[in-house]
CSV table of C-alpha atoms and ligand atoms in Angstrom, one decimal:
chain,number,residue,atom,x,y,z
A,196,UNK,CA,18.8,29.7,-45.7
A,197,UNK,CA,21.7,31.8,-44.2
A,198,UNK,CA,24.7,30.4,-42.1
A,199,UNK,CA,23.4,32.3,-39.3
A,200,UNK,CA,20.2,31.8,-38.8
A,201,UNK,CA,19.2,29.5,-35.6
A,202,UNK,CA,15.4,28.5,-35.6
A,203,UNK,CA,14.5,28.2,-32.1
A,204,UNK,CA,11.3,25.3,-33.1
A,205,UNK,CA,8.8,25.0,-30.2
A,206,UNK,CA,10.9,28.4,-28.8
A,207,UNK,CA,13.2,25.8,-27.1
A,208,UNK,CA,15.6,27.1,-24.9
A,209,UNK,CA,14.4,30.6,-25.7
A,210,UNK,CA,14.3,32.8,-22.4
A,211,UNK,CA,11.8,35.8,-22.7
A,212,UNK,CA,12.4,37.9,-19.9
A,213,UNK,CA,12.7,38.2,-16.2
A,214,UNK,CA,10.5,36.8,-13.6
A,215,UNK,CA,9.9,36.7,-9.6
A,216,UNK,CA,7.1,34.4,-9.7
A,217,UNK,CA,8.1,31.0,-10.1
A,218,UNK,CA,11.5,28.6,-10.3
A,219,UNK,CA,10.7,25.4,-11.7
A,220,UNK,CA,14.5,23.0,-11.6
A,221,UNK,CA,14.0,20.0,-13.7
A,222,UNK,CA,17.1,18.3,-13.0
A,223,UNK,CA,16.8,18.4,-9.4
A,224,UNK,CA,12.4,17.6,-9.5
A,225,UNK,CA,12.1,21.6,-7.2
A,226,UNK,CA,9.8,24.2,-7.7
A,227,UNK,CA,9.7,27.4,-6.1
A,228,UNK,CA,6.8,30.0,-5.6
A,229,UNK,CA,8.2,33.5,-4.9
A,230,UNK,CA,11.3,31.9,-2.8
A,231,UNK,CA,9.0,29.2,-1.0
A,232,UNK,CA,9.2,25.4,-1.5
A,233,UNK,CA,6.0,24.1,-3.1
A,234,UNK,CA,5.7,21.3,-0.4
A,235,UNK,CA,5.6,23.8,2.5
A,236,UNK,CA,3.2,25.6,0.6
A,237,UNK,CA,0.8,22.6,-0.5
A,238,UNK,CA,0.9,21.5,3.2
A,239,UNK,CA,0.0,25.2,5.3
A,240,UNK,CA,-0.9,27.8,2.3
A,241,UNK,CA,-4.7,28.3,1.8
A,242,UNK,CA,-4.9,29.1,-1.9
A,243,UNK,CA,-5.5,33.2,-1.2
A,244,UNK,CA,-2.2,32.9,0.8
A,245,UNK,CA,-0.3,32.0,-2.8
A,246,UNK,CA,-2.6,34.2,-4.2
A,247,UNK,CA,-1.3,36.8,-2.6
A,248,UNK,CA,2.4,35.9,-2.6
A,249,UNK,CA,2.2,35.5,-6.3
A,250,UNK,CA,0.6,39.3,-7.3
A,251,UNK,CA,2.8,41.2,-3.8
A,252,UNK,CA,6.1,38.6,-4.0
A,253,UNK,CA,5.3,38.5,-0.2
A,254,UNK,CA,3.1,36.5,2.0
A,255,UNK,CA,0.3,38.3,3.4
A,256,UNK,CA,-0.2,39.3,7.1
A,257,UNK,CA,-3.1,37.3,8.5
A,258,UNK,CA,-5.3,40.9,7.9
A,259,UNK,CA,-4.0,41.1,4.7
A,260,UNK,CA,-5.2,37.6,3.6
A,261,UNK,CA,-8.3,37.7,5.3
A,262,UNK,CA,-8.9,41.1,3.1
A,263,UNK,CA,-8.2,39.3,-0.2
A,264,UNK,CA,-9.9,36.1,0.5
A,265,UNK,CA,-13.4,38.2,1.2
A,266,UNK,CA,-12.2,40.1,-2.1
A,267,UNK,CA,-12.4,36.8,-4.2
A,268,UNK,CA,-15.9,35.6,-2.4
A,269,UNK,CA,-17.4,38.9,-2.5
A,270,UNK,CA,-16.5,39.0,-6.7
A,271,UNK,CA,-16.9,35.3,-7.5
A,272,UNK,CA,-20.2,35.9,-9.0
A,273,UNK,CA,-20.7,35.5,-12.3
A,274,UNK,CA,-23.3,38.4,-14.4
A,275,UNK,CA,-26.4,36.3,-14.3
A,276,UNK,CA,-26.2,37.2,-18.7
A,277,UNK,CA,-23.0,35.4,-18.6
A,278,UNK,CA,-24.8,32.5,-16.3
A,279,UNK,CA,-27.7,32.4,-18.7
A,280,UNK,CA,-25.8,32.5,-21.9
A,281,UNK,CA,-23.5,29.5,-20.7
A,282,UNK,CA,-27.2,27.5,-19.7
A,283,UNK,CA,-27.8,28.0,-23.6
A,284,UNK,CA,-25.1,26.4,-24.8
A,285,UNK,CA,-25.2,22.4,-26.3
A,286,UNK,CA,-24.7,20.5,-23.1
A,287,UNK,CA,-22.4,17.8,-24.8
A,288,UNK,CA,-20.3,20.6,-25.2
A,289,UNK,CA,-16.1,20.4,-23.8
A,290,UNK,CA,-15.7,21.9,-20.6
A,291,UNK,CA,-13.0,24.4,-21.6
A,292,UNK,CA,-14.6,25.4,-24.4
A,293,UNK,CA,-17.2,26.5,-22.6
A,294,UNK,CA,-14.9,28.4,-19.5
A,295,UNK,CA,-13.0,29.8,-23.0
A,296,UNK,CA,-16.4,31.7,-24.3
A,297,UNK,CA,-17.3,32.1,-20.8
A,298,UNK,CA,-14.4,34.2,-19.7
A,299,UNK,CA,-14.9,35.9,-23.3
A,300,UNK,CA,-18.2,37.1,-22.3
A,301,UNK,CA,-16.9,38.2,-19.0
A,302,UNK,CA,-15.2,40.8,-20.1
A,303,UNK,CA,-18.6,42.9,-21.7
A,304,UNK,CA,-19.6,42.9,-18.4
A,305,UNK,CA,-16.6,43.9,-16.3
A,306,UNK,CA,-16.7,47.2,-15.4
A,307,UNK,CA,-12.8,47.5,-16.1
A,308,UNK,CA,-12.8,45.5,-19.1
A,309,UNK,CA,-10.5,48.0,-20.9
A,310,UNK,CA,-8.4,49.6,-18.4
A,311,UNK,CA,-5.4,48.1,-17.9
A,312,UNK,CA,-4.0,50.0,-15.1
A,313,UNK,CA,-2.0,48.2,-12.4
A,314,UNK,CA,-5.4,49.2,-10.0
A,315,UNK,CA,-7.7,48.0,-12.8
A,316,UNK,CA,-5.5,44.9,-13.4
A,317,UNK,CA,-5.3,43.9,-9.7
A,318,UNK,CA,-9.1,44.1,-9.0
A,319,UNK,CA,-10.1,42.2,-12.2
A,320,UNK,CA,-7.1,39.7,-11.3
A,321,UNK,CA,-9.0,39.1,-8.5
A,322,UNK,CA,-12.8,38.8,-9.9
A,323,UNK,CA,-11.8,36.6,-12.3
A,324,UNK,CA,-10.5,34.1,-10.2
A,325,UNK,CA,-13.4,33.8,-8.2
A,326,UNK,CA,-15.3,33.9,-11.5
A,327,UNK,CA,-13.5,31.1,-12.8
A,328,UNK,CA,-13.9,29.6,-10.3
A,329,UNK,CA,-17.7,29.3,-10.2
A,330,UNK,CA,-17.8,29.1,-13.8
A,331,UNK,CA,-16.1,25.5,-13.5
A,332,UNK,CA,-17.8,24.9,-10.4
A,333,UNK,CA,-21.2,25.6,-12.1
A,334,UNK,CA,-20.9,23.6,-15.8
A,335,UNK,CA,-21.3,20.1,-14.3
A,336,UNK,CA,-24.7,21.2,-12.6
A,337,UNK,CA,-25.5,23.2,-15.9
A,338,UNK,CA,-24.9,20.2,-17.9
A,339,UNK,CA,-27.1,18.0,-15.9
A,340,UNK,CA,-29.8,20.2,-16.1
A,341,UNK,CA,-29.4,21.7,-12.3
A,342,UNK,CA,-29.2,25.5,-11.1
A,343,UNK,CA,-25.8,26.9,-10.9
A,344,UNK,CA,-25.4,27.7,-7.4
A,345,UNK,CA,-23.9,31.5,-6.5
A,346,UNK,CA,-20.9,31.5,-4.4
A,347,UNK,CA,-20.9,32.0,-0.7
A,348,UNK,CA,-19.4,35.5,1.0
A,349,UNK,CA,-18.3,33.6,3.7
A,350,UNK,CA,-16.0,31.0,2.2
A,351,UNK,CA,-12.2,30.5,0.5
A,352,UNK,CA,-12.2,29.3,-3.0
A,353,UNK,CA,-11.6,25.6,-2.0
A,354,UNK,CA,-14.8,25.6,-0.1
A,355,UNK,CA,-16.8,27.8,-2.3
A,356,UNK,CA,-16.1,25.2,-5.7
A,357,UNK,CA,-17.4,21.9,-3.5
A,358,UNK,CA,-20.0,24.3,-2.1
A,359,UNK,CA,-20.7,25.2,-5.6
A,360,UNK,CA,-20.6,21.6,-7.1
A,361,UNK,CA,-22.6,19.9,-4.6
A,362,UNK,CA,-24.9,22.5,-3.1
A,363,UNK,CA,-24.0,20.9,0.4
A,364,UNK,CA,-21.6,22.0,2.9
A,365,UNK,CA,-18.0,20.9,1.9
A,366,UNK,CA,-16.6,18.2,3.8
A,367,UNK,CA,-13.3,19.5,5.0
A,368,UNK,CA,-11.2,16.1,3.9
A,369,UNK,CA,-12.4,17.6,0.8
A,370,UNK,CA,-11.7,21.1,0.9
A,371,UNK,CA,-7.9,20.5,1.8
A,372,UNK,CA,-7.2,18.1,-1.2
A,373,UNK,CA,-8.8,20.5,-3.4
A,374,UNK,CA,-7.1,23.8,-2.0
A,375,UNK,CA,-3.6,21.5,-2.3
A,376,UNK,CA,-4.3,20.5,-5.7
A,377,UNK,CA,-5.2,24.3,-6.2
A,378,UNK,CA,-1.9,25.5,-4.9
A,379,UNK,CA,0.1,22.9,-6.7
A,380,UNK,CA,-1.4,23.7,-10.4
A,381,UNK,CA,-1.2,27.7,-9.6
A,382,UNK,CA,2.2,28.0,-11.1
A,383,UNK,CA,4.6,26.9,-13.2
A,384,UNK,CA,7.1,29.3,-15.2
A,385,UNK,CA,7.0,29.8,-19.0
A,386,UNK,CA,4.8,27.1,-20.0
A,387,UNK,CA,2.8,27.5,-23.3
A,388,UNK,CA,-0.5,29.1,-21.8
A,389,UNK,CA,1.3,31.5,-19.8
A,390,UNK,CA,3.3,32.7,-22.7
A,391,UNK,CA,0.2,33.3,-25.1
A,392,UNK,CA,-1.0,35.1,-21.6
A,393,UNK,CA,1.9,37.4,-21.8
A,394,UNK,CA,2.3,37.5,-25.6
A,395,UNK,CA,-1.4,38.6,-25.5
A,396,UNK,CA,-0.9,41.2,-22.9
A,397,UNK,CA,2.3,42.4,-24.7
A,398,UNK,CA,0.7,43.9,-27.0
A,399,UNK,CA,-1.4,45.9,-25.2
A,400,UNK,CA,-4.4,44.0,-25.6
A,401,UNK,CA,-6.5,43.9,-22.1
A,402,UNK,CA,-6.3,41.2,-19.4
A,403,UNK,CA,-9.2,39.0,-20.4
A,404,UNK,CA,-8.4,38.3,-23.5
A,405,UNK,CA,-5.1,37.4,-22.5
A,406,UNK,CA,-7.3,35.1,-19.8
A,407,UNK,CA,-8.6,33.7,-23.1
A,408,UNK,CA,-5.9,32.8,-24.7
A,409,UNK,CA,-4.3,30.9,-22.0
A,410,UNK,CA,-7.5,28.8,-21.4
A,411,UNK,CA,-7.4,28.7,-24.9
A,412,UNK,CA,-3.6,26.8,-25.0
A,413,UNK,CA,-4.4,24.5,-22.1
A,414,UNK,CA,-7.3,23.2,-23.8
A,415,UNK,CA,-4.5,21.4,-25.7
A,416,UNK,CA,-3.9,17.6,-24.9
A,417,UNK,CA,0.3,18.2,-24.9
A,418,UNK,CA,-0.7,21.0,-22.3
A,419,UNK,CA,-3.7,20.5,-19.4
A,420,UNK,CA,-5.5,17.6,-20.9
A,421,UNK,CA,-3.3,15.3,-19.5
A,422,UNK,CA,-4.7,14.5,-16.1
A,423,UNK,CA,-7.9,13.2,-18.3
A,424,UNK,CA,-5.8,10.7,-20.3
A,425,UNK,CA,-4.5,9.8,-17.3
A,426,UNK,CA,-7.7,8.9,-15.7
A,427,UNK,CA,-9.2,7.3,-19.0
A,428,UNK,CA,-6.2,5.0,-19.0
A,429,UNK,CA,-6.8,3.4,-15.4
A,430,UNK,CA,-10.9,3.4,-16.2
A,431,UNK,CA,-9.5,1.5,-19.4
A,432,UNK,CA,-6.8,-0.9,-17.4
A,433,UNK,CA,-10.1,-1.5,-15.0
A,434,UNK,CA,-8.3,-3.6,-12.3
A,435,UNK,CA,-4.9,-4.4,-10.5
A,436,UNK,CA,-4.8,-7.6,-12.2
A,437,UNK,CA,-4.9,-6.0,-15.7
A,438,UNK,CA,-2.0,-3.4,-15.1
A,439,UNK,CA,0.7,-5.6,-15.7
A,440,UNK,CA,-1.2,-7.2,-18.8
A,441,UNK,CA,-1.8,-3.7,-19.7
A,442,UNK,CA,1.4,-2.1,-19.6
A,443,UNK,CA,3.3,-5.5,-21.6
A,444,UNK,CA,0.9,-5.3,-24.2
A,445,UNK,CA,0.1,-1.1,-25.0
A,446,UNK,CA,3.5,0.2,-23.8
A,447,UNK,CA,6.1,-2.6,-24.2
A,448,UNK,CA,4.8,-4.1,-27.3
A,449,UNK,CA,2.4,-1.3,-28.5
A,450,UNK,CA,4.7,1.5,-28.0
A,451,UNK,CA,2.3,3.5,-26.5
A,452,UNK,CA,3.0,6.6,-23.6
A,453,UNK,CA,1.6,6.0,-20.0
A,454,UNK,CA,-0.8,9.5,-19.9
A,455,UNK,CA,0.8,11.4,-16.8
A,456,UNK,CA,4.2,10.0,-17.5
A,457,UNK,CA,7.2,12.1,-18.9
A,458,UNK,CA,7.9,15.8,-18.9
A,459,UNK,CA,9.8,18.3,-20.9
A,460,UNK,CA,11.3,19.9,-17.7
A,461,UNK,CA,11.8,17.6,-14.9
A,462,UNK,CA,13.7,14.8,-15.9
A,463,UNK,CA,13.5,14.0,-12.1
A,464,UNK,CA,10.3,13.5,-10.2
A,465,UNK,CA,7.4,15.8,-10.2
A,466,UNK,CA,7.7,17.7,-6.8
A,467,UNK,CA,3.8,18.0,-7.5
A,468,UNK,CA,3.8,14.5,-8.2
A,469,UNK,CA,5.6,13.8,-4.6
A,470,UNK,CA,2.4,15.8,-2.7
A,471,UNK,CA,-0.5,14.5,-4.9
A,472,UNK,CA,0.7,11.0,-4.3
A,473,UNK,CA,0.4,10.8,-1.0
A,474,UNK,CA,-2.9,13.5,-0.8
A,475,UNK,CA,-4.4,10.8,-3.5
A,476,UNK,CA,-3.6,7.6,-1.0
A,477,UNK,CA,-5.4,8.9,1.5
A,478,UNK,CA,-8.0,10.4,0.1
A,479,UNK,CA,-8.7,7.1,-2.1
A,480,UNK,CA,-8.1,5.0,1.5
A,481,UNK,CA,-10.8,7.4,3.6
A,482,UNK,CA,-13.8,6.9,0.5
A,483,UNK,CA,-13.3,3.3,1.3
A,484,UNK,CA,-12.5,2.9,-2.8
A,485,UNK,CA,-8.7,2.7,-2.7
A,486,UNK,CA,-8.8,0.5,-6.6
A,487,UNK,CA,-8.1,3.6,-8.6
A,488,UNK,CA,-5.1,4.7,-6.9
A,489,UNK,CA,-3.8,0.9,-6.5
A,490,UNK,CA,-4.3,0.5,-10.3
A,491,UNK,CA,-2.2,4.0,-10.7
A,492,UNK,CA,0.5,3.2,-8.1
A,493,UNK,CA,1.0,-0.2,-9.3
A,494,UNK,CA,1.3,0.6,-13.3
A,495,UNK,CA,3.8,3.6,-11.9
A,496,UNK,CA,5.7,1.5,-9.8
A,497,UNK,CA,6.4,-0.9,-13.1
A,498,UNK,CA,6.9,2.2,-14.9
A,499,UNK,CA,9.8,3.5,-12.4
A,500,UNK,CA,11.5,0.2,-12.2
A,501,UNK,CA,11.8,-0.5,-16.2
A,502,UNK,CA,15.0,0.1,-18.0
A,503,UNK,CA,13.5,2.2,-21.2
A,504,UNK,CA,11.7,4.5,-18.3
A,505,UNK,CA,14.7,5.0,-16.3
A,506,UNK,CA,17.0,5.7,-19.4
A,507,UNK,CA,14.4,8.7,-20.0
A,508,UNK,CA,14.3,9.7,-17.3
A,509,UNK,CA,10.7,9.5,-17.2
A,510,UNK,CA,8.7,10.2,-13.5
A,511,UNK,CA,4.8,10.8,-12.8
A,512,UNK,CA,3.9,14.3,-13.5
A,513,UNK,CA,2.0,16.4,-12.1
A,514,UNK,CA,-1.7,15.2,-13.6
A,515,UNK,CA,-0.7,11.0,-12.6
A,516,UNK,CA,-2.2,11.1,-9.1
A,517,UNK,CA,-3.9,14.0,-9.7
A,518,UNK,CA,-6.1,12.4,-11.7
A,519,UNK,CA,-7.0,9.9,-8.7
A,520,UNK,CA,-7.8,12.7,-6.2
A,521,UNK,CA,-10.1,14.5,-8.1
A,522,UNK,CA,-11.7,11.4,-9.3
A,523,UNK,CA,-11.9,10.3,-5.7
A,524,UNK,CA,-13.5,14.0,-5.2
A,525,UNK,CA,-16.5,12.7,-7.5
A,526,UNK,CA,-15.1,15.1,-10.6
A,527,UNK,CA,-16.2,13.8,-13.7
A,528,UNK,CA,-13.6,13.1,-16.0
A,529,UNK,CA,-13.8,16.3,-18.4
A,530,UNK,CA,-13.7,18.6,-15.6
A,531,UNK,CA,-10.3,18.0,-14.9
A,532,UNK,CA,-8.9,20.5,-17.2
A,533,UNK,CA,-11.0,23.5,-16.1
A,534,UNK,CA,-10.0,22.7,-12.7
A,535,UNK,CA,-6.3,23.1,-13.8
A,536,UNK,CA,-7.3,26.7,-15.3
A,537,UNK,CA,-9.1,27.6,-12.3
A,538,UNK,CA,-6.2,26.9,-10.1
A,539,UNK,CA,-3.6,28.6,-12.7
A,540,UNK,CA,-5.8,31.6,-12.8
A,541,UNK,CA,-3.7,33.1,-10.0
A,542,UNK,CA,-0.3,32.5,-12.0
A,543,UNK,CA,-1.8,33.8,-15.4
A,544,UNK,CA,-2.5,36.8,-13.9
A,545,UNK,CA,0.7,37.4,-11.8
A,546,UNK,CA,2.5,36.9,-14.8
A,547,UNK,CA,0.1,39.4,-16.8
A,548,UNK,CA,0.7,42.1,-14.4
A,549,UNK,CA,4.3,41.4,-14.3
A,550,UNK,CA,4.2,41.5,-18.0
A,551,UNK,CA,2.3,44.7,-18.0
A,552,UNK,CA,4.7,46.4,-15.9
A,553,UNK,CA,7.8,45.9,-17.8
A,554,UNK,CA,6.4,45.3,-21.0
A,555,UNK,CA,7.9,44.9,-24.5
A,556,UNK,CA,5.7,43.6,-27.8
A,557,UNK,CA,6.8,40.2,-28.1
A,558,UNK,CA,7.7,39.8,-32.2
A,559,UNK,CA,8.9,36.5,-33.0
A,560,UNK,CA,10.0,36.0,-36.4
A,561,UNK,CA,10.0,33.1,-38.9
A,562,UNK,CA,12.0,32.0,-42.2
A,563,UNK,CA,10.1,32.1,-45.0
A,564,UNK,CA,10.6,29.1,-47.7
A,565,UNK,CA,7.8,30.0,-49.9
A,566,UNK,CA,8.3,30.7,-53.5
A,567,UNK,CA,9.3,34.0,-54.7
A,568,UNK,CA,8.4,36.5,-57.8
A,569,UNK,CA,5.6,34.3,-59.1
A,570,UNK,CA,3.6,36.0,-62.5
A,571,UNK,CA,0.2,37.2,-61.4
A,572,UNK,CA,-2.5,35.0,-63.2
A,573,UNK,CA,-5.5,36.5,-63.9
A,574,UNK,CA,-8.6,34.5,-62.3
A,575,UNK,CA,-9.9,34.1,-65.7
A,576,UNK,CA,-6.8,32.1,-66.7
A,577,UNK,CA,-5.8,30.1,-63.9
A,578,UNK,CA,-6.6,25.8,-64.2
B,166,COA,C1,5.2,15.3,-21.4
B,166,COA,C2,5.8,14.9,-22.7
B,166,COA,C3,5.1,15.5,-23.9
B,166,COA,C4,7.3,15.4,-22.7
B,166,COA,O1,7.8,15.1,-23.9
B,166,COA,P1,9.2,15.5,-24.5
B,166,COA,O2,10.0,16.2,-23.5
B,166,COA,O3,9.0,16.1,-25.8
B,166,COA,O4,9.9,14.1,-24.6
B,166,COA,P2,9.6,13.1,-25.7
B,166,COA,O5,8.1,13.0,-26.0
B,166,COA,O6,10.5,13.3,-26.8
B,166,COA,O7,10.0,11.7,-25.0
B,166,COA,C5,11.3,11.3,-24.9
B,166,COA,C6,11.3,9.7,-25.0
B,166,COA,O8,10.5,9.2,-23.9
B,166,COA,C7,9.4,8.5,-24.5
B,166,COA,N1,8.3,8.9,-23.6
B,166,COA,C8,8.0,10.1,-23.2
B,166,COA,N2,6.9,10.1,-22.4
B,166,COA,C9,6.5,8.8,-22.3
B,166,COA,C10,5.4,8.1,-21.7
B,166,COA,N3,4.6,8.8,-20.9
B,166,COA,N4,5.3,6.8,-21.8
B,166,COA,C11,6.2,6.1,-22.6
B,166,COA,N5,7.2,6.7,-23.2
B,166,COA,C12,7.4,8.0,-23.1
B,166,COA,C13,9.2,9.0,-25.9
B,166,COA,O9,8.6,8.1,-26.7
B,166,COA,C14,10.6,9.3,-26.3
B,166,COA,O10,11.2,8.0,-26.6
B,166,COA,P3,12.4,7.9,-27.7
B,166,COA,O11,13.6,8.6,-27.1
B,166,COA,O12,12.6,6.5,-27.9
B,166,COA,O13,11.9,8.6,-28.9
B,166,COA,C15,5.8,13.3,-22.8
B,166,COA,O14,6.6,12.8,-21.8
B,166,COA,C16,4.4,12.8,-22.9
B,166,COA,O15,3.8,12.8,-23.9
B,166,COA,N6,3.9,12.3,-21.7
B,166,COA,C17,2.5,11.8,-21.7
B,166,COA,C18,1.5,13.0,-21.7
B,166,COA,C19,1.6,13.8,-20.4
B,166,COA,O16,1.6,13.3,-19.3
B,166,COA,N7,1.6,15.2,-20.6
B,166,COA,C20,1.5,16.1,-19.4
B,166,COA,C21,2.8,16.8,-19.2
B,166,COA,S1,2.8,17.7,-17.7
């Protein structure tokens, strides 16, 4: 290999282009929508408020928002072939895997499938995410052998998925956790999912396949299945009593990772973490079941105050206490990941219009160390 050549492995460090969507600071544990702090935002920003922000860089007016939130409702609904197909498929089947084919098929049906004019963009930006929505509201019913249940006119996001879930009127203790959770997972830089987005998109290829893709990357267990591990783990530790047990004999002696624990950017706590912490507590202490997040607190708190944690620098991430809200929310376990695409749905598709608009193929390269000038063998001859 030449003197000069740098491989950039995992495109570490590697900075693509431009943004105005996101600011994630790792040293300092901030994160930044569009200029405004994600803790402002998780406390007073209904989803369709970051929505917005994200595709305009501005907040709406309350006109504005009210106009965009009806938009969402009024295109949430899936094409009842795209419903029907999904009832036919294996109902062991993983959750993503099914949004992935789902979104796939959503495209034959979109009327703008192809176009990928900023108009076009913007208005399927804005079915999708509704569509998503119900789509992950609706595979848990689906699953079970129950109706999927249409979305409601009336309704935000937040209430229309425990609307759609539960086929009752959402409770609003509820609705909040999920619209925070919502607006904590909706963005976060150049993460692996929103780069196959935009590599997807850069090469002029049209906004639902690039929707595929990206649901396609956080399938991945390094990615968005996380905040499953993370709740597997405390099923597995059971109760209080066996987290100290627990974390002497699978971390200390086993060498094994606490799920939720540890990121590749913050190497200071989780800003998201901060929010879902105290949204999980309270959440866990009004169901009257506060065990789950005790077991998670507890195994964190030993976690934060031991020396080969600390000399990593290793915090709760985002999917640690998320894990306990939406379990607390009744989520089963394998729904957790579609729920982190159906909140990012709003950042994919910022970043795809933002990639759209200032577009340039993305064309990575590689070093080859494969053999060269090799003899052709005839079939005939080769052993
Ligand atoms: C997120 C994650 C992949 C970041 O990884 P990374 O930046 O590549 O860092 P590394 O995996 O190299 O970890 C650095 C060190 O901390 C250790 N470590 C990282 N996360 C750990 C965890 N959750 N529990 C115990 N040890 C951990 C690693 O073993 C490594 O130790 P070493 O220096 O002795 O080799 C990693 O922390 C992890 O696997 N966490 C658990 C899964 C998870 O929560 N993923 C969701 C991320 S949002």
């Amino acid at each position: 290999m030449s003197e000069e050549v740098v491989i950039h492995k995992g495109l570490d460090n590697v900075i693509i282009d431009e943004s105005r969507l996101s600011l994630v600071n790792g040293a300092e544990g901030k994160l930044i929508y569009a200029g405004y702090k994600i803790e402002d935002l998780a406390e007073h920003a209904l989803y369709e408020e970051v929505v917005y922000l994200l595709w305009n860089n501005r907040l709406p007016t309350s006109t504005e928002l009210e106009s965009l939130r009806a938009e969402i409702a009024a295109g949430a609904e899936v094409p009842a072939s795209v419903m029907a197909m999904v009832q036919q498929f294996p109902k062991e089947s993983d959750p993503m895997a099914v949004l992935r084919t789902a979104v796939s098929a959503l495209a034959l049906y979109d009327p703008d499938a192809n176009d990928s004019s900023p108009e076009a963009n913007r208005r399927k930006a804005a079915r999708m995410t509704g569509q998503v929505t119900t789509l992950t509201a609706a595979w848990p019913r689906i699953r079970k052998g129950l109706a999927p249940v249409a979305p409601r006119k009336d309704f935000n996001l937040a209430q229309n998925f425990m609307y759609m879930l539960n086929e009752t009127e959402p409770e609003v203790n509820a609705v909040n956790a999920v619209n925070a959770f919502m607006v904590l997972l909706t963005e976060h830089g150049m993460n692996a999912s929103t780069f196959v987005g935009r590599a997807t998109t850069s090469t002029k290829s049209d906004m639902h396949s690039a929707i595929v893709s990206a649901v396609g990357t956080l399938k991945g267990p390094l990615h968005g299945g996380a905040n499953t591990e993370a709740m597997r783990m405390f099923l597995e530790i059971g109760e209080v009593a066996n987290v100290a047990p627990w974390f002497d004999q699978k971390v200390k002696k086993g060498g094994g990772k606490i799920m939720g624990i540890g990121h590749r950017v913050y190497k200071a706590y989780d800003p998201r973490a901060a929010v879902l912490r105290d949204r999980a507590e309270k959440l866990a202490r009004a169901s009257g079941n506060g065990k789950w997040f005790d077991i998670a607190d507890s195994l964190a708190n030993l976690a934060l105050a031991d020396e080969y944690f600390i000399e990593r620098k290793l915090y709760p991430n985002v999917d640690y206490y998320s894990a306990i809200v939406l379990y607390t929310l009744g989520l089963e376990v394998d729904m957790f990941t579609p729920l982190f695409a159906m909140s990012r749905m709003a950042g994919w598709t910022a970043h795809i219009m933002e990639q759209t608009a200032n577009n340039r193929l993305m064309r990575p390269d590689v070093v080859y160390t494969g053999a060269v000038d090799l003899p052709w063998v005839a079939l005939a001859d080769r052993k």
